[in-house]
Amino acid sequence: MGVSGCGKSTVGEALAARLNRRFVEGDALHPDANRRKMAAGTPLTDADRAPWLDRIREEMSRAEAPLVVACSALRRAYRDRLRGKGESAPRPVTFVHLTETRDVIAARIEGRQGHFMPVSLLDSQYATLEPLAPDERGCTVEVSSDPTATVQAVMSALERTVY
């Protein structure tokens, strides 16, 4: 989880490979209307995000084994929705909040090609972001410029936090 450009996809793919798990790219599950809205520089509303979060939750629920999902999950309410709060979840959901300075993330967003998320929406993501609460299963990891080092930091944090 984290704001756009923090490395969710890169770290998520590498983490999934390390754990021998399937990787799901949450951005691929956005409805076209959401992608168009963000590409036009308009932040998503909770109503825009709801069907997207439901699609991700459905993907997680259908999985036969634990998987790694890249998803912003910026608010507690979104994470609760992904966890299936109030429902019987097939397995616990653990969140890894990837963090980095706004300037570094803005430079990453500006440097990437072919993504629908413009740097102009970064401040709205930070405004929406609610870091993990102490009662939420997960950890926060500062992203390194080296994805391998970040994956190792995630693995270490998960071992301390979850296991």
CSV table of C-alpha atoms in Angstrom, one decimal:
chain,number,residue,atom,x,y,z
A,1,MET,CA,0.0,0.0,0.0
A,2,GLY,CA,1.0,3.6,-0.4
A,3,VAL,CA,0.7,6.6,-2.7
A,4,SER,CA,1.3,6.3,-6.4
A,5,GLY,CA,4.9,6.0,-7.3
A,6,CYS,CA,6.1,4.6,-4.0
A,7,GLY,CA,7.1,1.3,-5.6
A,8,LYS,CA,4.1,-1.0,-4.9
A,9,SER,CA,4.3,-2.7,-8.2
A,10,THR,CA,8.1,-3.1,-8.4
A,11,VAL,CA,8.4,-4.3,-4.8
A,12,GLY,CA,5.2,-6.3,-4.9
A,13,GLU,CA,6.3,-8.3,-8.0
A,14,ALA,CA,9.7,-9.0,-6.5
A,15,LEU,CA,8.2,-9.9,-3.1
A,16,ALA,CA,5.7,-12.3,-4.8
A,17,ALA,CA,8.6,-13.9,-6.6
A,18,ARG,CA,10.6,-14.3,-3.4
A,19,LEU,CA,7.6,-15.8,-1.6
A,20,ASN,CA,6.6,-17.9,-4.6
A,21,ARG,CA,3.2,-16.2,-4.6
A,22,ARG,CA,1.0,-14.9,-7.4
A,23,PHE,CA,1.1,-11.1,-7.9
A,24,VAL,CA,-2.0,-9.1,-8.6
A,25,GLU,CA,-1.6,-5.5,-10.0
A,26,GLY,CA,-4.4,-3.5,-8.4
A,27,ASP,CA,-4.1,-0.8,-11.1
A,28,ALA,CA,-5.1,-3.4,-13.7
A,29,LEU,CA,-8.4,-3.9,-11.9
A,30,HIS,CA,-9.4,-0.2,-12.1
A,31,PRO,CA,-12.5,0.5,-14.2
A,32,ASP,CA,-11.6,2.4,-17.4
A,33,ALA,CA,-13.6,5.4,-16.0
A,34,ASN,CA,-11.3,5.6,-13.0
A,35,ARG,CA,-8.2,5.5,-15.2
A,36,ARG,CA,-9.6,8.2,-17.5
A,37,LYS,CA,-10.6,10.4,-14.5
A,38,MET,CA,-7.1,10.1,-13.0
A,39,ALA,CA,-5.4,10.7,-16.3
A,40,ALA,CA,-7.4,13.9,-16.6
A,41,GLY,CA,-6.0,15.0,-13.2
A,42,THR,CA,-9.2,14.4,-11.2
A,43,PRO,CA,-8.8,12.6,-7.9
A,44,LEU,CA,-11.0,9.5,-7.3
A,45,THR,CA,-13.8,9.7,-4.8
A,46,ASP,CA,-14.8,7.0,-2.3
A,47,ALA,CA,-17.6,6.1,-4.7
A,48,ASP,CA,-15.1,5.7,-7.6
A,49,ARG,CA,-12.9,3.5,-5.5
A,50,ALA,CA,-15.6,1.2,-4.1
A,51,PRO,CA,-16.1,-1.1,-7.2
A,52,TRP,CA,-12.3,-1.2,-7.7
A,53,LEU,CA,-11.7,-2.3,-4.1
A,54,ASP,CA,-14.5,-4.8,-4.4
A,55,ARG,CA,-12.8,-6.3,-7.5
A,56,ILE,CA,-9.5,-6.6,-5.6
A,57,ARG,CA,-11.2,-8.2,-2.6
A,58,GLU,CA,-13.0,-10.6,-5.0
A,59,GLU,CA,-9.6,-11.5,-6.5
A,60,MET,CA,-8.2,-12.1,-3.0
A,61,SER,CA,-11.1,-14.2,-1.9
A,62,ARG,CA,-11.0,-16.4,-5.0
A,63,ALA,CA,-7.3,-17.1,-4.6
A,64,GLU,CA,-6.5,-20.6,-3.5
A,65,ALA,CA,-3.2,-19.5,-1.8
A,66,PRO,CA,-2.0,-16.3,-0.3
A,67,LEU,CA,-1.0,-13.7,-2.9
A,68,VAL,CA,0.7,-10.3,-3.1
A,69,VAL,CA,-1.4,-7.4,-4.2
A,70,ALA,CA,-0.3,-3.9,-5.2
A,71,CYS,CA,-3.0,-1.5,-4.1
A,72,SER,CA,-2.9,2.0,-2.7
A,73,ALA,CA,-5.3,1.2,0.2
A,74,LEU,CA,-4.8,4.8,1.4
A,75,ARG,CA,-7.6,5.0,4.0
A,76,ARG,CA,-8.5,2.7,6.9
A,77,ALA,CA,-11.9,2.2,5.4
A,78,TYR,CA,-10.4,1.0,2.1
A,79,ARG,CA,-8.2,-1.5,4.0
A,80,ASP,CA,-11.2,-2.6,6.0
A,81,ARG,CA,-13.1,-3.2,2.8
A,82,LEU,CA,-10.1,-5.3,1.4
A,83,ARG,CA,-10.0,-7.3,4.7
A,84,GLY,CA,-13.7,-8.0,4.4
A,85,LYS,CA,-14.4,-6.5,7.8
A,86,GLY,CA,-17.6,-7.9,9.1
A,87,GLU,CA,-17.3,-10.9,6.8
A,88,SER,CA,-15.5,-14.1,7.3
A,89,ALA,CA,-12.2,-13.7,5.5
A,90,PRO,CA,-10.6,-16.8,4.1
A,91,ARG,CA,-7.2,-15.7,5.5
A,92,PRO,CA,-5.8,-12.6,7.2
A,93,VAL,CA,-4.7,-9.7,5.1
A,94,THR,CA,-1.3,-8.1,5.9
A,95,PHE,CA,-0.5,-4.6,4.7
A,96,VAL,CA,3.0,-3.3,3.9
A,97,HIS,CA,2.9,0.5,3.7
A,98,LEU,CA,5.8,1.7,1.5
A,99,THR,CA,7.0,5.2,2.2
A,100,GLU,CA,9.3,7.7,0.7
A,101,THR,CA,9.6,11.5,0.6
A,102,ARG,CA,7.2,13.4,-1.6
A,103,ASP,CA,10.0,14.8,-3.7
A,104,VAL,CA,11.5,11.4,-4.5
A,105,ILE,CA,8.0,10.0,-5.4
A,106,ALA,CA,7.2,13.0,-7.5
A,107,ALA,CA,10.4,12.5,-9.5
A,108,ARG,CA,9.5,8.8,-10.0
A,109,ILE,CA,6.0,9.6,-11.3
A,110,GLU,CA,7.4,12.3,-13.6
A,111,GLY,CA,9.9,9.8,-15.0
A,112,ARG,CA,7.6,6.9,-15.7
A,113,GLN,CA,6.1,6.3,-19.1
A,114,GLY,CA,2.6,5.1,-20.0
A,115,HIS,CA,1.0,5.3,-16.6
A,116,PHE,CA,-2.4,7.0,-16.1
A,117,MET,CA,-1.5,8.7,-12.8
A,118,PRO,CA,-0.1,12.2,-13.2
A,119,VAL,CA,2.1,13.9,-10.6
A,120,SER,CA,-0.6,16.5,-10.1
A,121,LEU,CA,-2.6,14.0,-8.1
A,122,LEU,CA,0.2,13.2,-5.7
A,123,ASP,CA,-0.8,15.8,-3.1
A,124,SER,CA,-4.4,14.5,-3.1
A,125,GLN,CA,-3.1,11.0,-2.4
A,126,TYR,CA,-1.0,12.3,0.6
A,127,ALA,CA,-4.1,14.2,1.8
A,128,THR,CA,-6.1,11.0,1.7
A,129,LEU,CA,-3.4,8.7,3.2
A,130,GLU,CA,-4.1,7.3,6.6
A,131,PRO,CA,-1.1,5.4,7.8
A,132,LEU,CA,-1.6,1.9,9.3
A,133,ALA,CA,-3.1,2.1,12.8
A,134,PRO,CA,-1.5,0.1,15.7
A,135,ASP,CA,-4.4,-2.4,15.5
A,136,GLU,CA,-3.9,-3.1,11.8
A,137,ARG,CA,-2.0,-6.2,10.8
A,138,GLY,CA,1.0,-4.9,8.8
A,139,CYS,CA,4.2,-2.8,8.8
A,140,THR,CA,5.7,0.3,7.3
A,141,VAL,CA,8.9,0.2,5.3
A,142,GLU,CA,10.8,3.0,3.8
A,143,VAL,CA,11.6,2.4,0.2
A,144,SER,CA,15.2,2.1,-0.9
A,145,SER,CA,16.5,3.1,-4.3
A,146,ASP,CA,17.4,-0.6,-4.6
A,147,PRO,CA,14.3,-2.8,-5.0
A,148,THR,CA,16.2,-5.9,-3.7
A,149,ALA,CA,17.1,-4.0,-0.5
A,150,THR,CA,13.5,-2.9,-0.1
A,151,VAL,CA,12.2,-6.4,-0.5
A,152,GLN,CA,14.7,-7.6,2.1
A,153,ALA,CA,13.5,-4.8,4.5
A,154,VAL,CA,9.9,-5.9,3.8
A,155,MET,CA,10.7,-9.5,4.6
A,156,SER,CA,12.4,-8.6,7.8
A,157,ALA,CA,9.5,-6.3,8.9
A,158,LEU,CA,7.0,-9.0,8.1
A,159,GLU,CA,8.9,-11.5,10.2
A,160,ARG,CA,8.9,-9.1,13.1
A,161,THR,CA,5.3,-8.0,12.7
A,162,VAL,CA,3.4,-11.0,11.5
A,163,TYR,CA,5.1,-14.2,12.4
